[in-house]
């Protein structure tokens, strides 16, 4: 009974004062809230520019790095754009014969939503860019 009481006390404390990182003893808010009906929907991607000027998709297939990993660490990349070197290096390992990258950037495409429906319009926002340095 003592263990059950302790578990319930920790669960209650986590629910009142906890954060998502404390799950299962804290609230898991990801699915418990909703955005306003006209809130734009973000779609994050990583892209690069190679030596020839071509735009290169640096998604999971090209680098092995999942989009969720990029989104989860986005504030770190913004604070220190040099960390995007990891993405460039991952691309280089998977595509050794491809032209070298000269820039890596994280771009969010904000899809316009009106009355909870996509309108087909969007705006791209480059949140961080890093010029590839040797």
PDB file of C-alpha atoms in Angstrom:
ATOM      1  CA  UNK A   1       0.000   0.000   0.000  1.00  0.00           C
ATOM      2  CA  UNK A   2       2.899   2.304   0.748  1.00  0.00           C
ATOM      3  CA  UNK A   3       4.313   1.871  -2.775  1.00  0.00           C
ATOM      4  CA  UNK A   4       0.876   2.544  -4.282  1.00  0.00           C
ATOM      5  CA  UNK A   5       0.434   5.672  -2.157  1.00  0.00           C
ATOM      6  CA  UNK A   6       3.910   6.886  -3.118  1.00  0.00           C
ATOM      7  CA  UNK A   7       3.206   6.233  -6.806  1.00  0.00           C
ATOM      8  CA  UNK A   8      -0.058   8.157  -6.648  1.00  0.00           C
ATOM      9  CA  UNK A   9       1.625  11.045  -4.808  1.00  0.00           C
ATOM     10  CA  UNK A  10       4.365  11.271  -7.454  1.00  0.00           C
ATOM     11  CA  UNK A  11       1.748  11.051 -10.221  1.00  0.00           C
ATOM     12  CA  UNK A  12      -0.324  13.829  -8.651  1.00  0.00           C
ATOM     13  CA  UNK A  13       2.733  16.046  -8.106  1.00  0.00           C
ATOM     14  CA  UNK A  14       3.862  15.472 -11.685  1.00  0.00           C
ATOM     15  CA  UNK A  15       0.422  16.308 -13.014  1.00  0.00           C
ATOM     16  CA  UNK A  16       0.321  19.607 -11.134  1.00  0.00           C
ATOM     17  CA  UNK A  17       3.959  20.745 -11.461  1.00  0.00           C
ATOM     18  CA  UNK A  18       5.481  18.454 -14.068  1.00  0.00           C
ATOM     19  CA  UNK A  19       6.381  18.843 -17.724  1.00  0.00           C
ATOM     20  CA  UNK A  20       6.293  16.510 -20.725  1.00  0.00           C
ATOM     21  CA  UNK A  21       9.830  15.326 -19.925  1.00  0.00           C
ATOM     22  CA  UNK A  22       8.573  13.850 -16.639  1.00  0.00           C
ATOM     23  CA  UNK A  23       6.185  11.433 -18.394  1.00  0.00           C
ATOM     24  CA  UNK A  24       4.706   9.066 -17.147  1.00  0.00           C
ATOM     25  CA  UNK A  25       4.717  10.987 -13.872  1.00  0.00           C
ATOM     26  CA  UNK A  26       4.026  14.297 -15.599  1.00  0.00           C
ATOM     27  CA  UNK A  27       1.423  15.467 -18.063  1.00  0.00           C
ATOM     28  CA  UNK A  28       1.803  14.507 -21.703  1.00  0.00           C
ATOM     29  CA  UNK A  29       0.426  17.686 -23.252  1.00  0.00           C
ATOM     30  CA  UNK A  30       1.216  16.902 -26.875  1.00  0.00           C
ATOM     31  CA  UNK A  31      -2.231  15.430 -27.504  1.00  0.00           C
ATOM     32  CA  UNK A  32      -4.207  17.303 -24.862  1.00  0.00           C
ATOM     33  CA  UNK A  33      -4.355  20.689 -26.591  1.00  0.00           C
ATOM     34  CA  UNK A  34      -5.338  21.986 -29.984  1.00  0.00           C
ATOM     35  CA  UNK A  35      -4.308  24.942 -32.086  1.00  0.00           C
ATOM     36  CA  UNK A  36      -6.697  27.778 -32.912  1.00  0.00           C
ATOM     37  CA  UNK A  37      -8.811  27.105 -36.004  1.00  0.00           C
ATOM     38  CA  UNK A  38      -6.830  29.587 -38.111  1.00  0.00           C
ATOM     39  CA  UNK A  39      -3.317  28.725 -36.892  1.00  0.00           C
ATOM     40  CA  UNK A  40      -0.869  28.077 -39.700  1.00  0.00           C
ATOM     41  CA  UNK A  41       0.587  24.552 -39.855  1.00  0.00           C
ATOM     42  CA  UNK A  42       4.389  24.199 -39.869  1.00  0.00           C
ATOM     43  CA  UNK A  43       6.225  21.729 -42.108  1.00  0.00           C
ATOM     44  CA  UNK A  44       9.940  21.669 -41.292  1.00  0.00           C
ATOM     45  CA  UNK A  45      12.559  20.523 -43.764  1.00  0.00           C
ATOM     46  CA  UNK A  46      16.320  20.627 -44.174  1.00  0.00           C
ATOM     47  CA  UNK A  47      17.739  21.588 -47.524  1.00  0.00           C
ATOM     48  CA  UNK A  48      21.106  22.429 -48.968  1.00  0.00           C
ATOM     49  CA  UNK A  49      22.652  24.098 -51.963  1.00  0.00           C
ATOM     50  CA  UNK A  50      25.460  22.296 -53.777  1.00  0.00           C
ATOM     51  CA  UNK A  51      28.443  23.674 -55.723  1.00  0.00           C
ATOM     52  CA  UNK A  52      26.413  23.705 -58.932  1.00  0.00           C
ATOM     53  CA  UNK A  53      23.680  25.834 -57.336  1.00  0.00           C
ATOM     54  CA  UNK A  54      21.140  23.021 -57.187  1.00  0.00           C
ATOM     55  CA  UNK A  55      18.758  22.730 -54.253  1.00  0.00           C
ATOM     56  CA  UNK A  56      19.274  19.417 -52.411  1.00  0.00           C
ATOM     57  CA  UNK A  57      16.683  17.794 -50.143  1.00  0.00           C
ATOM     58  CA  UNK A  58      18.503  16.811 -46.959  1.00  0.00           C
ATOM     59  CA  UNK A  59      15.734  14.683 -45.529  1.00  0.00           C
ATOM     60  CA  UNK A  60      16.034  11.270 -43.913  1.00  0.00           C
ATOM     61  CA  UNK A  61      16.707   9.391 -47.161  1.00  0.00           C
ATOM     62  CA  UNK A  62      19.589  11.692 -48.038  1.00  0.00           C
ATOM     63  CA  UNK A  63      21.198  11.921 -44.599  1.00  0.00           C
ATOM     64  CA  UNK A  64      19.764   9.232 -42.313  1.00  0.00           C
ATOM     65  CA  UNK A  65      18.671  11.962 -39.883  1.00  0.00           C
ATOM     66  CA  UNK A  66      14.967  11.926 -39.071  1.00  0.00           C
ATOM     67  CA  UNK A  67      12.950  15.116 -39.311  1.00  0.00           C
ATOM     68  CA  UNK A  68      11.848  14.706 -35.694  1.00  0.00           C
ATOM     69  CA  UNK A  69      15.494  14.829 -34.617  1.00  0.00           C
ATOM     70  CA  UNK A  70      15.963  18.108 -36.488  1.00  0.00           C
ATOM     71  CA  UNK A  71      12.749  19.598 -35.104  1.00  0.00           C
ATOM     72  CA  UNK A  72      13.567  18.490 -31.575  1.00  0.00           C
ATOM     73  CA  UNK A  73      16.988  20.144 -31.714  1.00  0.00           C
ATOM     74  CA  UNK A  74      15.980  23.153 -33.806  1.00  0.00           C
ATOM     75  CA  UNK A  75      16.691  25.682 -31.047  1.00  0.00           C
ATOM     76  CA  UNK A  76      20.235  24.291 -30.754  1.00  0.00           C
ATOM     77  CA  UNK A  77      20.789  24.700 -34.490  1.00  0.00           C
ATOM     78  CA  UNK A  78      19.482  28.274 -34.360  1.00  0.00           C
ATOM     79  CA  UNK A  79      21.750  29.081 -31.403  1.00  0.00           C
ATOM     80  CA  UNK A  80      24.768  27.470 -33.104  1.00  0.00           C
ATOM     81  CA  UNK A  81      24.324  27.091 -36.886  1.00  0.00           C
ATOM     82  CA  UNK A  82      27.695  25.312 -37.088  1.00  0.00           C
ATOM     83  CA  UNK A  83      25.975  22.219 -35.742  1.00  0.00           C
ATOM     84  CA  UNK A  84      24.396  21.830 -39.182  1.00  0.00           C
ATOM     85  CA  UNK A  85      27.823  20.469 -40.152  1.00  0.00           C
ATOM     86  CA  UNK A  86      26.477  17.103 -38.897  1.00  0.00           C
ATOM     87  CA  UNK A  87      23.828  17.179 -41.612  1.00  0.00           C
ATOM     88  CA  UNK A  88      26.342  18.082 -44.334  1.00  0.00           C
ATOM     89  CA  UNK A  89      28.695  15.323 -43.191  1.00  0.00           C
ATOM     90  CA  UNK A  90      25.887  12.748 -43.092  1.00  0.00           C
ATOM     91  CA  UNK A  91      24.915  13.716 -46.649  1.00  0.00           C
ATOM     92  CA  UNK A  92      28.549  13.488 -47.783  1.00  0.00           C
ATOM     93  CA  UNK A  93      28.927   9.987 -46.326  1.00  0.00           C
ATOM     94  CA  UNK A  94      25.810   8.755 -48.146  1.00  0.00           C
ATOM     95  CA  UNK A  95      26.564  10.571 -51.416  1.00  0.00           C
ATOM     96  CA  UNK A  96      30.347  10.642 -51.825  1.00  0.00           C
ATOM     97  CA  UNK A  97      30.145  11.300 -55.579  1.00  0.00           C
ATOM     98  CA  UNK A  98      27.625  14.163 -55.321  1.00  0.00           C
ATOM     99  CA  UNK A  99      28.746  17.791 -55.646  1.00  0.00           C
ATOM    100  CA  UNK A 100      29.735  19.241 -52.279  1.00  0.00           C
ATOM    101  CA  UNK A 101      27.286  21.346 -50.350  1.00  0.00           C
ATOM    102  CA  UNK A 102      27.943  25.056 -49.946  1.00  0.00           C
ATOM    103  CA  UNK A 103      25.014  25.785 -47.626  1.00  0.00           C
ATOM    104  CA  UNK A 104      22.687  23.908 -45.275  1.00  0.00           C
ATOM    105  CA  UNK A 105      19.495  25.448 -43.922  1.00  0.00           C
ATOM    106  CA  UNK A 106      16.381  24.623 -41.949  1.00  0.00           C
ATOM    107  CA  UNK A 107      13.226  25.913 -43.571  1.00  0.00           C
ATOM    108  CA  UNK A 108       9.703  25.905 -42.190  1.00  0.00           C
ATOM    109  CA  UNK A 109       6.875  25.977 -44.697  1.00  0.00           C
ATOM    110  CA  UNK A 110       3.891  27.585 -42.970  1.00  0.00           C
ATOM    111  CA  UNK A 111       0.722  26.235 -44.593  1.00  0.00           C
ATOM    112  CA  UNK A 112      -2.180  28.657 -44.391  1.00  0.00           C
ATOM    113  CA  UNK A 113      -5.153  27.244 -42.495  1.00  0.00           C
ATOM    114  CA  UNK A 114      -8.571  28.895 -42.435  1.00  0.00           C
ATOM    115  CA  UNK A 115     -11.460  27.414 -40.453  1.00  0.00           C
ATOM    116  CA  UNK A 116      -9.349  24.285 -39.835  1.00  0.00           C
ATOM    117  CA  UNK A 117      -8.883  23.692 -43.574  1.00  0.00           C
ATOM    118  CA  UNK A 118      -5.746  24.168 -45.676  1.00  0.00           C
ATOM    119  CA  UNK A 119      -6.097  26.918 -48.269  1.00  0.00           C
ATOM    120  CA  UNK A 120      -3.268  25.756 -50.535  1.00  0.00           C
ATOM    121  CA  UNK A 121      -1.194  28.861 -49.762  1.00  0.00           C
ATOM    122  CA  UNK A 122       2.080  28.788 -47.862  1.00  0.00           C
ATOM    123  CA  UNK A 123       5.076  30.889 -46.875  1.00  0.00           C
ATOM    124  CA  UNK A 124       8.617  29.578 -46.410  1.00  0.00           C
ATOM    125  CA  UNK A 125      10.683  30.820 -43.471  1.00  0.00           C
ATOM    126  CA  UNK A 126      14.392  30.051 -43.268  1.00  0.00           C
ATOM    127  CA  UNK A 127      15.041  29.744 -39.541  1.00  0.00           C
ATOM    128  CA  UNK A 128      18.770  29.009 -39.729  1.00  0.00           C
ATOM    129  CA  UNK A 129      21.417  28.737 -42.412  1.00  0.00           C
ATOM    130  CA  UNK A 130      25.007  27.644 -42.298  1.00  0.00           C
ATOM    131  CA  UNK A 131      27.561  28.228 -45.037  1.00  0.00           C
ATOM    132  CA  UNK A 132      29.532  24.998 -45.312  1.00  0.00           C
ATOM    133  CA  UNK A 133      33.133  25.548 -44.316  1.00  0.00           C
ATOM    134  CA  UNK A 134      35.928  23.065 -44.892  1.00  0.00           C
TER     135      UNK A 134
END
